[in-house]
PDB file of C-alpha atoms in Angstrom:
ATOM      1  CA  MET V 295    -108.007-282.690 205.241  1.00  0.00           C
ATOM      2  CA  ASP V 296    -104.717-280.875 206.028  1.00  0.00           C
ATOM      3  CA  LEU V 297    -104.306-281.815 209.205  1.00  0.00           C
ATOM      4  CA  LEU V 298    -105.560-285.978 208.446  1.00  0.00           C
ATOM      5  CA  LEU V 299    -103.333-285.726 205.572  1.00  0.00           C
ATOM      6  CA  GLN V 300    -100.201-283.798 207.352  1.00  0.00           C
ATOM      7  CA  ARG V 301    -101.300-286.119 210.137  1.00  0.00           C
ATOM      8  CA  ILE V 302    -100.805-290.100 208.411  1.00  0.00           C
ATOM      9  CA  LEU V 303     -97.398-289.401 206.168  1.00  0.00           C
ATOM     10  CA  SER V 304     -95.474-287.365 208.269  1.00  0.00           C
ATOM     11  CA  ARG V 305     -92.248-288.519 209.859  1.00  0.00           C
ATOM     12  CA  ASN V 306     -93.601-290.189 213.043  1.00  0.00           C
ATOM     13  CA  GLN V 307     -97.027-292.355 211.612  1.00  0.00           C
ATOM     14  CA  ALA V 308     -94.799-294.741 209.745  1.00  0.00           C
ATOM     15  CA  ALA V 309     -93.344-297.362 212.200  1.00  0.00           C
ATOM     16  CA  ALA V 310     -96.612-299.615 212.287  1.00  0.00           C
ATOM     17  CA  PRO V 311     -99.182-299.157 215.704  1.00  0.00           C
ATOM     18  CA  ALA V 312     -98.077-301.284 218.225  1.00  0.00           C
ATOM     19  CA  PRO V 313    -100.791-304.578 218.540  1.00  0.00           C
ATOM     20  CA  ILE V 314    -104.849-303.638 219.983  1.00  0.00           C
ATOM     21  CA  PRO V 315    -105.579-306.651 222.313  1.00  0.00           C
ATOM     22  CA  ASP V 316    -109.499-305.121 222.370  1.00  0.00           C
ATOM     23  CA  LEU V 317    -111.852-303.399 220.969  1.00  0.00           C
ATOM     24  CA  ASP V 318    -111.980-301.028 223.478  1.00  0.00           C
ATOM     25  CA  THR V 319    -108.190-299.952 223.568  1.00  0.00           C
ATOM     26  CA  PHE V 320    -109.552-299.791 219.616  1.00  0.00           C
ATOM     27  CA  TRP V 321    -111.804-297.180 220.894  1.00  0.00           C
ATOM     28  CA  GLN V 322    -109.162-294.868 223.368  1.00  0.00           C
ATOM     29  CA  ARG V 323    -106.921-294.995 220.264  1.00  0.00           C
ATOM     30  CA  HIS V 324    -109.316-294.310 217.713  1.00  0.00           C
ATOM     31  CA  ARG V 325    -110.926-291.389 219.956  1.00  0.00           C
ATOM     32  CA  SER V 326    -106.837-290.031 220.579  1.00  0.00           C
ATOM     33  CA  ALA V 327    -106.352-290.134 216.291  1.00  0.00           C
ATOM     34  CA  ALA V 328    -109.086-288.539 215.278  1.00  0.00           C
ATOM     35  CA  ALA V 329    -108.721-285.395 217.568  1.00  0.00           C
ATOM     36  CA  GLY V 330    -109.356-282.140 216.377  1.00  0.00           C
ATOM     37  CA  LEU V 331    -111.269-284.125 212.674  1.00  0.00           C
ATOM     38  CA  VAL V 332    -114.283-282.247 212.610  1.00  0.00           C
ATOM     39  CA  LEU V 333    -115.498-284.638 210.004  1.00  0.00           C
ATOM     40  CA  PRO V 334    -116.497-288.390 209.702  1.00  0.00           C
ATOM     41  CA  ILE V 335    -115.122-289.522 207.011  1.00  0.00           C
ATOM     42  CA  GLU V 336    -111.398-287.940 207.964  1.00  0.00           C
ATOM     43  CA  ARG V 337    -112.315-289.479 211.031  1.00  0.00           C
ATOM     44  CA  ALA V 338    -112.944-292.627 210.034  1.00  0.00           C
ATOM     45  CA  VAL V 339    -110.203-292.312 207.547  1.00  0.00           C
ATOM     46  CA  ALA V 340    -107.443-291.680 211.056  1.00  0.00           C
ATOM     47  CA  GLY V 341    -109.799-294.671 212.910  1.00  0.00           C
ATOM     48  CA  GLY V 342    -108.711-297.135 210.363  1.00  0.00           C
ATOM     49  CA  PHE V 343    -104.766-295.233 209.811  1.00  0.00           C
ATOM     50  CA  ALA V 344    -104.691-295.631 213.657  1.00  0.00           C
ATOM     51  CA  ALA V 345    -106.277-299.596 213.244  1.00  0.00           C
ATOM     52  CA  ASP V 346    -103.255-302.660 213.223  1.00  0.00           C
ATOM     53  CA  ARG V 347    -105.818-304.766 211.182  1.00  0.00           C
ATOM     54  CA  LEU V 348    -108.930-305.245 208.401  1.00  0.00           C
ATOM     55  CA  GLY V 349    -112.062-305.557 211.419  1.00  0.00           C
ATOM     56  CA  TYR V 350    -110.813-302.674 213.723  1.00  0.00           C
ATOM     57  CA  ALA V 351    -110.120-300.222 210.720  1.00  0.00           C
ATOM     58  CA  PHE V 352    -113.915-301.527 209.864  1.00  0.00           C
ATOM     59  CA  ALA V 353    -115.321-300.246 213.632  1.00  0.00           C
ATOM     60  CA  ALA V 354    -114.789-296.473 212.536  1.00  0.00           C
ATOM     61  CA  GLY V 355    -115.871-296.953 209.485  1.00  0.00           C
ATOM     62  CA  TYR V 356    -118.992-298.443 210.535  1.00  0.00           C
ATOM     63  CA  THR V 357    -118.983-295.740 213.450  1.00  0.00           C
ATOM     64  CA  GLU V 358    -118.165-292.847 212.132  1.00  0.00           C
ATOM     65  CA  ALA V 359    -120.887-293.744 209.217  1.00  0.00           C
ATOM     66  CA  LEU V 360    -123.454-293.558 211.951  1.00  0.00           C
ATOM     67  CA  HIS V 361    -122.307-290.007 212.635  1.00  0.00           C
ATOM     68  CA  GLN V 362    -122.134-288.741 209.130  1.00  0.00           C
ATOM     69  CA  LEU V 363    -125.745-289.733 209.151  1.00  0.00           C
ATOM     70  CA  LEU V 364    -126.656-289.086 211.857  1.00  0.00           C
ATOM     71  CA  PRO V 365    -125.160-285.548 213.668  1.00  0.00           C
ATOM     72  CA  ALA V 366    -127.097-285.661 216.466  1.00  0.00           C
ATOM     73  CA  LEU V 367    -124.719-288.440 217.900  1.00  0.00           C
ATOM     74  CA  GLY V 368    -121.909-286.529 218.607  1.00  0.00           C
ATOM     75  CA  GLN V 369    -119.161-288.761 220.174  1.00  0.00           C
ATOM     76  CA  THR V 370    -121.522-291.645 221.340  1.00  0.00           C
ATOM     77  CA  ARG V 371    -121.122-295.086 219.958  1.00  0.00           C
ATOM     78  CA  ALA V 372    -124.145-296.605 218.618  1.00  0.00           C
ATOM     79  CA  ALA V 373    -125.335-298.946 217.096  1.00  0.00           C
ATOM     80  CA  LEU V 374    -127.710-299.299 213.728  1.00  0.00           C
ATOM     81  CA  ALA V 375    -130.899-302.577 214.071  1.00  0.00           C
ATOM     82  CA  ALA V 376    -132.906-303.359 211.396  1.00  0.00           C
ATOM     83  CA  THR V 377    -132.111-306.981 210.119  1.00  0.00           C
ATOM     84  CA  GLU V 378    -134.688-309.171 210.924  1.00  0.00           C
ATOM     85  CA  ALA V 379    -135.462-312.964 209.769  1.00  0.00           C
ATOM     86  CA  GLY V 380    -136.461-311.443 206.800  1.00  0.00           C
ATOM     87  CA  GLY V 381    -134.363-309.809 205.829  1.00  0.00           C
ATOM     88  CA  VAL V 382    -133.798-305.527 206.090  1.00  0.00           C
ATOM     89  CA  HIS V 383    -136.582-304.697 202.994  1.00  0.00           C
ATOM     90  CA  PRO V 384    -139.287-302.419 204.680  1.00  0.00           C
ATOM     91  CA  ARG V 385    -141.644-305.472 204.076  1.00  0.00           C
ATOM     92  CA  ALA V 386    -139.541-308.121 206.407  1.00  0.00           C
ATOM     93  CA  ILE V 387    -139.748-305.317 209.336  1.00  0.00           C
ATOM     94  CA  ALA V 388    -142.496-306.362 211.399  1.00  0.00           C
ATOM     95  CA  ALA V 389    -140.651-304.974 214.811  1.00  0.00           C
ATOM     96  CA  GLN V 390    -143.490-302.457 215.895  1.00  0.00           C
ATOM     97  CA  LEU V 391    -143.630-299.252 217.831  1.00  0.00           C
ATOM     98  CA  SER V 392    -147.735-298.765 219.211  1.00  0.00           C
ATOM     99  CA  ALA V 393    -148.652-295.867 221.013  1.00  0.00           C
ATOM    100  CA  ALA V 394    -149.074-295.782 224.773  1.00  0.00           C
ATOM    101  CA  PRO V 395    -149.605-293.617 227.523  1.00  0.00           C
ATOM    102  CA  GLY V 396    -146.594-290.999 227.690  1.00  0.00           C
ATOM    103  CA  GLY V 397    -145.017-291.776 223.825  1.00  0.00           C
ATOM    104  CA  SER V 398    -144.893-295.612 222.638  1.00  0.00           C
ATOM    105  CA  LEU V 399    -143.686-299.257 223.496  1.00  0.00           C
ATOM    106  CA  LEU V 400    -141.459-301.444 221.457  1.00  0.00           C
ATOM    107  CA  SER V 401    -141.289-304.537 220.357  1.00  0.00           C
ATOM    108  CA  GLY V 402    -139.436-306.811 217.870  1.00  0.00           C
ATOM    109  CA  ASP V 403    -136.331-308.925 217.187  1.00  0.00           C
ATOM    110  CA  LYS V 404    -133.807-307.986 215.220  1.00  0.00           C
ATOM    111  CA  THR V 405    -131.004-310.942 214.047  1.00  0.00           C
ATOM    112  CA  PHE V 406    -127.903-308.920 213.194  1.00  0.00           C
ATOM    113  CA  VAL V 407    -127.131-305.631 215.010  1.00  0.00           C
ATOM    114  CA  THR V 408    -123.021-304.955 214.141  1.00  0.00           C
ATOM    115  CA  LEU V 409    -121.584-304.147 217.107  1.00  0.00           C
ATOM    116  CA  GLY V 410    -125.013-303.878 218.657  1.00  0.00           C
ATOM    117  CA  THR V 411    -123.048-305.286 222.227  1.00  0.00           C
ATOM    118  CA  GLN V 412    -120.544-302.513 221.695  1.00  0.00           C
ATOM    119  CA  ALA V 413    -123.355-300.012 222.000  1.00  0.00           C
ATOM    120  CA  THR V 414    -124.139-297.382 224.196  1.00  0.00           C
ATOM    121  CA  GLU V 415    -127.762-296.130 222.323  1.00  0.00           C
ATOM    122  CA  LEU V 416    -129.079-298.114 219.665  1.00  0.00           C
ATOM    123  CA  LEU V 417    -131.236-296.662 216.320  1.00  0.00           C
ATOM    124  CA  VAL V 418    -134.087-298.627 216.044  1.00  0.00           C
ATOM    125  CA  VAL V 419    -136.343-299.545 212.746  1.00  0.00           C
ATOM    126  CA  ALA V 420    -139.258-299.620 213.553  1.00  0.00           C
ATOM    127  CA  SER V 421    -143.187-300.419 212.025  1.00  0.00           C
ATOM    128  CA  ALA V 422    -145.427-297.672 212.916  1.00  0.00           C
ATOM    129  CA  GLY V 423    -148.279-298.483 210.207  1.00  0.00           C
ATOM    130  CA  LEU V 424    -148.888-298.856 207.776  1.00  0.00           C
ATOM    131  CA  TYR V 425    -149.729-296.203 204.146  1.00  0.00           C
ATOM    132  CA  PRO V 426    -152.002-295.529 202.813  1.00  0.00           C
ATOM    133  CA  GLY V 427    -151.537-298.309 199.890  1.00  0.00           C
ATOM    134  CA  GLY V 428    -150.377-300.323 202.048  1.00  0.00           C
ATOM    135  CA  ARG V 429    -146.896-299.662 202.292  1.00  0.00           C
ATOM    136  CA  ASN V 430    -145.172-299.981 205.421  1.00  0.00           C
ATOM    137  CA  ARG V 431    -144.179-296.723 207.258  1.00  0.00           C
ATOM    138  CA  LEU V 432    -141.118-297.532 208.877  1.00  0.00           C
ATOM    139  CA  VAL V 433    -139.566-295.224 211.897  1.00  0.00           C
ATOM    140  CA  LEU V 434    -136.205-294.557 213.320  1.00  0.00           C
ATOM    141  CA  CYS V 435    -136.376-294.760 217.271  1.00  0.00           C
ATOM    142  CA  ARG V 436    -132.638-293.330 219.304  1.00  0.00           C
ATOM    143  CA  ILE V 437    -132.654-295.032 222.070  1.00  0.00           C
ATOM    144  CA  PRO V 438    -130.161-295.951 225.447  1.00  0.00           C
ATOM    145  CA  ALA V 439    -128.814-299.531 224.813  1.00  0.00           C
ATOM    146  CA  THR V 440    -129.287-300.518 228.337  1.00  0.00           C
ATOM    147  CA  ARG V 441    -132.965-299.613 228.401  1.00  0.00           C
ATOM    148  CA  PRO V 442    -135.358-302.315 230.444  1.00  0.00           C
ATOM    149  CA  GLY V 443    -136.994-304.045 228.289  1.00  0.00           C
ATOM    150  CA  VAL V 444    -133.110-304.604 225.472  1.00  0.00           C
ATOM    151  CA  THR V 445    -131.775-307.629 225.488  1.00  0.00           C
ATOM    152  CA  PHE V 446    -128.770-308.579 223.318  1.00  0.00           C
ATOM    153  CA  LYS V 447    -127.510-312.193 222.165  1.00  0.00           C
ATOM    154  CA  GLU V 448    -124.277-312.043 221.100  1.00  0.00           C
ATOM    155  CA  LEU V 449    -123.674-314.474 217.017  1.00  0.00           C
ATOM    156  CA  PRO V 450    -121.172-316.742 216.980  1.00  0.00           C
ATOM    157  CA  ALA V 451    -117.823-315.477 215.208  1.00  0.00           C
ATOM    158  CA  THR V 452    -117.722-314.864 211.710  1.00  0.00           C
ATOM    159  CA  PRO V 453    -115.228-316.410 209.704  1.00  0.00           C
ATOM    160  CA  PHE V 454    -113.881-313.460 208.550  1.00  0.00           C
ATOM    161  CA  ALA V 455    -113.004-310.139 211.334  1.00  0.00           C
ATOM    162  CA  PRO V 456    -114.312-311.680 213.935  1.00  0.00           C
ATOM    163  CA  GLU V 457    -113.615-309.380 216.496  1.00  0.00           C
ATOM    164  CA  ILE V 458    -116.020-307.306 215.722  1.00  0.00           C
ATOM    165  CA  PRO V 459    -118.692-308.419 217.524  1.00  0.00           C
ATOM    166  CA  HIS V 460    -122.325-309.117 216.746  1.00  0.00           C
ATOM    167  CA  ALA V 461    -126.190-309.754 217.971  1.00  0.00           C
ATOM    168  CA  ALA V 462    -129.337-310.252 217.543  1.00  0.00           C
ATOM    169  CA  LEU V 463    -131.630-307.979 219.634  1.00  0.00           C
ATOM    170  CA  GLN V 464    -134.376-308.746 221.641  1.00  0.00           C
ATOM    171  CA  LEU V 465    -136.850-305.856 222.312  1.00  0.00           C
ATOM    172  CA  ARG V 466    -140.002-306.298 224.753  1.00  0.00           C
ATOM    173  CA  GLN V 467    -142.391-303.832 225.922  1.00  0.00           C
ATOM    174  CA  VAL V 468    -139.270-301.180 225.072  1.00  0.00           C
ATOM    175  CA  ALA V 469    -140.346-297.470 225.893  1.00  0.00           C
ATOM    176  CA  VAL V 470    -139.381-295.046 224.025  1.00  0.00           C
ATOM    177  CA  ALA V 471    -140.255-291.126 224.512  1.00  0.00           C
ATOM    178  CA  ASP V 472    -141.605-288.500 221.155  1.00  0.00           C
ATOM    179  CA  SER V 473    -138.288-287.328 221.185  1.00  0.00           C
ATOM    180  CA  GLU V 474    -136.556-290.941 220.787  1.00  0.00           C
ATOM    181  CA  ARG V 475    -138.745-291.201 217.474  1.00  0.00           C
ATOM    182  CA  LEU V 476    -137.150-289.897 215.199  1.00  0.00           C
ATOM    183  CA  PRO V 477    -138.051-287.039 211.958  1.00  0.00           C
ATOM    184  CA  GLY V 478    -138.841-288.691 209.110  1.00  0.00           C
ATOM    185  CA  ASP V 479    -139.245-291.894 207.122  1.00  0.00           C
ATOM    186  CA  ALA V 480    -136.672-293.739 208.327  1.00  0.00           C
ATOM    187  CA  TYR V 481    -136.084-296.531 205.076  1.00  0.00           C
ATOM    188  CA  GLU V 482    -136.468-292.855 202.928  1.00  0.00           C
ATOM    189  CA  ARG V 483    -134.415-290.563 205.368  1.00  0.00           C
ATOM    190  CA  TYR V 484    -131.864-293.771 206.897  1.00  0.00           C
ATOM    191  CA  LEU V 485    -131.631-296.959 205.868  1.00  0.00           C
ATOM    192  CA  LYS V 486    -131.474-295.945 202.081  1.00  0.00           C
ATOM    193  CA  PRO V 487    -129.255-293.848 202.463  1.00  0.00           C
ATOM    194  CA  PHE V 488    -127.369-295.796 205.020  1.00  0.00           C
ATOM    195  CA  ARG V 489    -126.431-298.563 202.631  1.00  0.00           C
ATOM    196  CA  THR V 490    -123.942-295.707 200.590  1.00  0.00           C
ATOM    197  CA  VAL V 491    -122.995-293.492 203.789  1.00  0.00           C
ATOM    198  CA  GLU V 492    -121.599-296.412 204.875  1.00  0.00           C
ATOM    199  CA  ASP V 493    -119.413-298.027 201.968  1.00  0.00           C
ATOM    200  CA  LEU V 494    -117.886-294.449 201.679  1.00  0.00           C
ATOM    201  CA  HIS V 495    -116.981-294.721 205.346  1.00  0.00           C
ATOM    202  CA  VAL V 496    -116.249-298.408 205.602  1.00  0.00           C
ATOM    203  CA  HIS V 497    -113.699-298.409 202.386  1.00  0.00           C
ATOM    204  CA  ALA V 498    -111.530-294.672 204.445  1.00  0.00           C
ATOM    205  CA  ALA V 499    -111.251-295.837 206.651  1.00  0.00           C
ATOM    206  CA  LEU V 500    -109.612-299.862 205.172  1.00  0.00           C
ATOM    207  CA  LEU V 501    -107.976-297.063 203.114  1.00  0.00           C
ATOM    208  CA  GLY V 502    -107.080-295.395 205.944  1.00  0.00           C
ATOM    209  CA  TRP V 503    -105.094-299.039 207.304  1.00  0.00           C
ATOM    210  CA  LEU V 504    -103.619-299.581 204.011  1.00  0.00           C
ATOM    211  CA  LEU V 505    -101.737-296.590 203.371  1.00  0.00           C
ATOM    212  CA  GLN V 506    -100.255-296.965 207.541  1.00  0.00           C
ATOM    213  CA  LEU V 507     -99.026-300.935 206.553  1.00  0.00           C
ATOM    214  CA  ALA V 508     -97.462-300.170 203.450  1.00  0.00           C
ATOM    215  CA  ARG V 509     -95.881-297.030 204.772  1.00  0.00           C
ATOM    216  CA  GLY V 510     -94.925-299.477 208.249  1.00  0.00           C
ATOM    217  CA  ALA V 511     -93.729-301.994 205.771  1.00  0.00           C
ATOM    218  CA  ALA V 512     -91.814-299.884 203.838  1.00  0.00           C
ATOM    219  CA  TRP V 513     -93.946-300.092 200.406  1.00  0.00           C
ATOM    220  CA  PRO V 514     -93.000-298.597 196.900  1.00  0.00           C
ATOM    221  CA  ARG V 515     -93.134-294.712 197.401  1.00  0.00           C
ATOM    222  CA  GLN V 516     -95.721-294.284 194.253  1.00  0.00           C
ATOM    223  CA  ARG V 517     -98.075-297.076 195.884  1.00  0.00           C
ATOM    224  CA  GLN V 518     -97.775-295.174 198.762  1.00  0.00           C
ATOM    225  CA  GLN V 519     -99.130-292.242 196.432  1.00  0.00           C
ATOM    226  CA  GLU V 520    -101.959-293.999 194.368  1.00  0.00           C
ATOM    227  CA  LEU V 521    -103.208-295.058 198.269  1.00  0.00           C
ATOM    228  CA  VAL V 522    -103.584-290.930 199.501  1.00  0.00           C
ATOM    229  CA  LEU V 523    -105.060-290.007 196.421  1.00  0.00           C
ATOM    230  CA  LEU V 524    -107.733-292.773 196.369  1.00  0.00           C
ATOM    231  CA  ILE V 525    -108.226-291.019 200.141  1.00  0.00           C
ATOM    232  CA  THR V 526    -108.307-287.615 198.804  1.00  0.00           C
ATOM    233  CA  ALA V 527    -111.257-288.962 196.238  1.00  0.00           C
ATOM    234  CA  VAL V 528    -112.962-290.777 199.148  1.00  0.00           C
ATOM    235  CA  LEU V 529    -113.033-287.400 201.468  1.00  0.00           C
ATOM    236  CA  ARG V 530    -113.804-285.661 198.506  1.00  0.00           C
ATOM    237  CA  LEU V 531    -116.933-287.564 198.179  1.00  0.00           C
ATOM    238  CA  GLY V 532    -117.923-288.711 201.765  1.00  0.00           C
ATOM    239  CA  THR V 533    -119.727-285.867 202.314  1.00  0.00           C
ATOM    240  CA  GLY V 534    -121.932-285.372 199.243  1.00  0.00           C
ATOM    241  CA  PRO V 535    -125.486-286.490 199.698  1.00  0.00           C
ATOM    242  CA  ALA V 536    -126.722-289.099 199.526  1.00  0.00           C
ATOM    243  CA  ASP V 537    -129.194-289.679 196.943  1.00  0.00           C
ATOM    244  CA  ASP V 538    -126.998-288.227 194.442  1.00  0.00           C
ATOM    245  CA  PRO V 539    -127.094-291.114 191.637  1.00  0.00           C
ATOM    246  CA  THR V 540    -123.921-289.443 190.361  1.00  0.00           C
ATOM    247  CA  LEU V 541    -121.966-289.390 193.870  1.00  0.00           C
ATOM    248  CA  HIS V 542    -123.107-292.949 193.620  1.00  0.00           C
ATOM    249  CA  ILE V 543    -122.013-293.458 189.762  1.00  0.00           C
ATOM    250  CA  ALA V 544    -117.930-291.713 191.156  1.00  0.00           C
ATOM    251  CA  LEU V 545    -118.201-294.340 194.317  1.00  0.00           C
ATOM    252  CA  GLY V 546    -118.404-297.321 192.275  1.00  0.00           C
ATOM    253  CA  GLY V 547    -115.022-296.454 190.380  1.00  0.00           C
ATOM    254  CA  LEU V 548    -112.934-295.283 193.525  1.00  0.00           C
ATOM    255  CA  LEU V 549    -114.850-298.935 194.554  1.00  0.00           C
ATOM    256  CA  ALA V 550    -113.075-300.045 191.613  1.00  0.00           C
ATOM    257  CA  GLY V 551    -110.131-297.909 192.004  1.00  0.00           C
ATOM    258  CA  CYS V 552    -109.352-299.355 194.973  1.00  0.00           C
ATOM    259  CA  GLN V 553    -109.733-303.368 194.186  1.00  0.00           C
ATOM    260  CA  ARG V 554    -108.084-302.876 191.451  1.00  0.00           C
ATOM    261  CA  PHE V 555    -105.682-301.174 193.244  1.00  0.00           C
ATOM    262  CA  LEU V 556    -105.577-304.178 195.492  1.00  0.00           C
ATOM    263  CA  GLY V 557    -104.430-307.400 193.108  1.00  0.00           C
ATOM    264  CA  GLU V 558    -101.403-305.107 191.329  1.00  0.00           C
ATOM    265  CA  VAL V 559    -100.226-304.733 194.843  1.00  0.00           C
ATOM    266  CA  GLU V 560    -100.341-307.983 196.024  1.00  0.00           C
ATOM    267  CA  PRO V 561     -96.881-309.312 195.787  1.00  0.00           C
ATOM    268  CA  LEU V 562     -96.660-306.333 198.032  1.00  0.00           C
ATOM    269  CA  TRP V 563     -97.254-307.764 200.815  1.00  0.00           C
ATOM    270  CA  GLN V 564     -94.578-310.948 201.322  1.00  0.00           C
ATOM    271  CA  GLN V 565     -93.129-306.738 202.932  1.00  0.00           C
ATOM    272  CA  VAL V 566     -95.294-307.519 204.903  1.00  0.00           C
ATOM    273  CA  GLU V 567     -95.267-309.016 209.058  1.00  0.00           C
ATOM    274  CA  PRO V 568     -96.353-312.465 208.935  1.00  0.00           C
ATOM    275  CA  THR V 569     -99.205-311.537 211.145  1.00  0.00           C
ATOM    276  CA  ALA V 570    -100.888-308.969 210.035  1.00  0.00           C
ATOM    277  CA  ARG V 571    -100.629-310.256 206.127  1.00  0.00           C
ATOM    278  CA  SER V 572    -102.147-313.918 207.879  1.00  0.00           C
ATOM    279  CA  ARG V 573    -104.948-311.522 209.298  1.00  0.00           C
ATOM    280  CA  TRP V 574    -105.370-310.097 205.319  1.00  0.00           C
ATOM    281  CA  GLU V 575    -106.060-313.270 203.760  1.00  0.00           C
ATOM    282  CA  ARG V 576    -108.919-314.214 207.069  1.00  0.00           C
ATOM    283  CA  ASP V 577    -110.025-311.260 206.412  1.00  0.00           C
ATOM    284  CA  ARG V 578    -110.382-309.534 203.194  1.00  0.00           C
ATOM    285  CA  PRO V 579    -113.179-311.358 201.899  1.00  0.00           C
ATOM    286  CA  LEU V 580    -115.168-308.428 204.484  1.00  0.00           C
ATOM    287  CA  LEU V 581    -115.359-306.676 201.703  1.00  0.00           C
ATOM    288  CA  GLN V 582    -117.294-308.774 199.381  1.00  0.00           C
ATOM    289  CA  VAL V 583    -120.210-308.464 201.621  1.00  0.00           C
ATOM    290  CA  ALA V 584    -123.012-306.453 199.623  1.00  0.00           C
ATOM    291  CA  GLY V 585    -120.836-306.429 196.617  1.00  0.00           C
ATOM    292  CA  LYS V 586    -124.430-307.587 194.471  1.00  0.00           C
ATOM    293  CA  ALA V 587    -126.495-304.612 196.280  1.00  0.00           C
ATOM    294  CA  ARG V 588    -123.639-302.403 195.934  1.00  0.00           C
ATOM    295  CA  ALA V 589    -123.444-303.310 191.893  1.00  0.00           C
ATOM    296  CA  GLN V 590    -127.717-303.078 191.665  1.00  0.00           C
ATOM    297  CA  ARG V 591    -127.144-299.878 193.184  1.00  0.00           C
ATOM    298  CA  LEU V 592    -125.137-298.278 191.079  1.00  0.00           C
ATOM    299  CA  GLU V 593    -127.415-299.535 187.355  1.00  0.00           C
ATOM    300  CA  VAL V 594    -129.941-298.087 189.491  1.00  0.00           C
ATOM    301  CA  ALA V 595    -127.491-294.166 189.631  1.00  0.00           C
ATOM    302  CA  TRP V 596    -126.596-295.485 185.815  1.00  0.00           C
ATOM    303  CA  GLU V 597    -130.543-295.831 184.573  1.00  0.00           C
ATOM    304  CA  ARG V 598    -131.396-292.128 186.296  1.00  0.00           C
ATOM    305  CA  VAL V 599    -128.749-289.653 185.123  1.00  0.00           C
ATOM    306  CA  LEU V 600    -129.535-292.166 180.809  1.00  0.00           C
ATOM    307  CA  ALA V 601    -132.802-291.097 182.040  1.00  0.00           C
ATOM    308  CA  ASN V 602    -132.244-287.458 183.076  1.00  0.00           C
ATOM    309  CA  ALA V 603    -130.029-286.630 180.854  1.00  0.00           C
TER     310      ALA V 603
END
């Protein structure tokens, strides 16, 4: 934490970053900004601080969330492929992993893969049949994005953060080695916790980006201090167990604090360079995505804590 805070508060980091023309350029800048930082949550803050817009900050947070979820990824650029025509609920997963000589075969369709076309590896959620009682038995497969049978179809840009590509994914008899089938139930071990891990890392990147913007636009030091406090909080939460209801409650407080801060600094956006300000107005709906699921998760966390009181 000390190394990260020293970097983002140093005098030579006060200027706005140079414009970033594309994601390839941003990945290089993210890698440079995160050099020497061990924890994915720290690298998310550093990546956000290096971004010149919310979309690229989101890319840093999403990527580092996957590294937190699956440390074996190292610095590999990956994408999670879960969402299907019926959604992302375990019952909706129809992609199938079937036994085959020497391993398994993976077939199915994913309707929305964030950063899929930018990934070198895919983390694909599929069904391997049913548990006794009829529950979908989900597995997670880690495969190269260039494997035969893997086809992407790029989707139209979203109205907000259009720099972040999304794609539909077709999987047709894709070979999966036994070593590429990750251990454990994919929903309990990976998909369910990722919702929390992603929120933490994306907001870590958001806060890093806001601090860089606040410094470049010479916002009052009090506001910069508040951002440092929020960053310190998200760094602490980012290493906690994603299934802990107390973490969910603290995360709910953190997200509320972020929203309160954004409301209070609304007048200060007039000090921000016009292009950056207009991008923010365009992209801020990104922060409301999955808001209903967050509220439900927070309610369940309170119920669990109070039930054990």
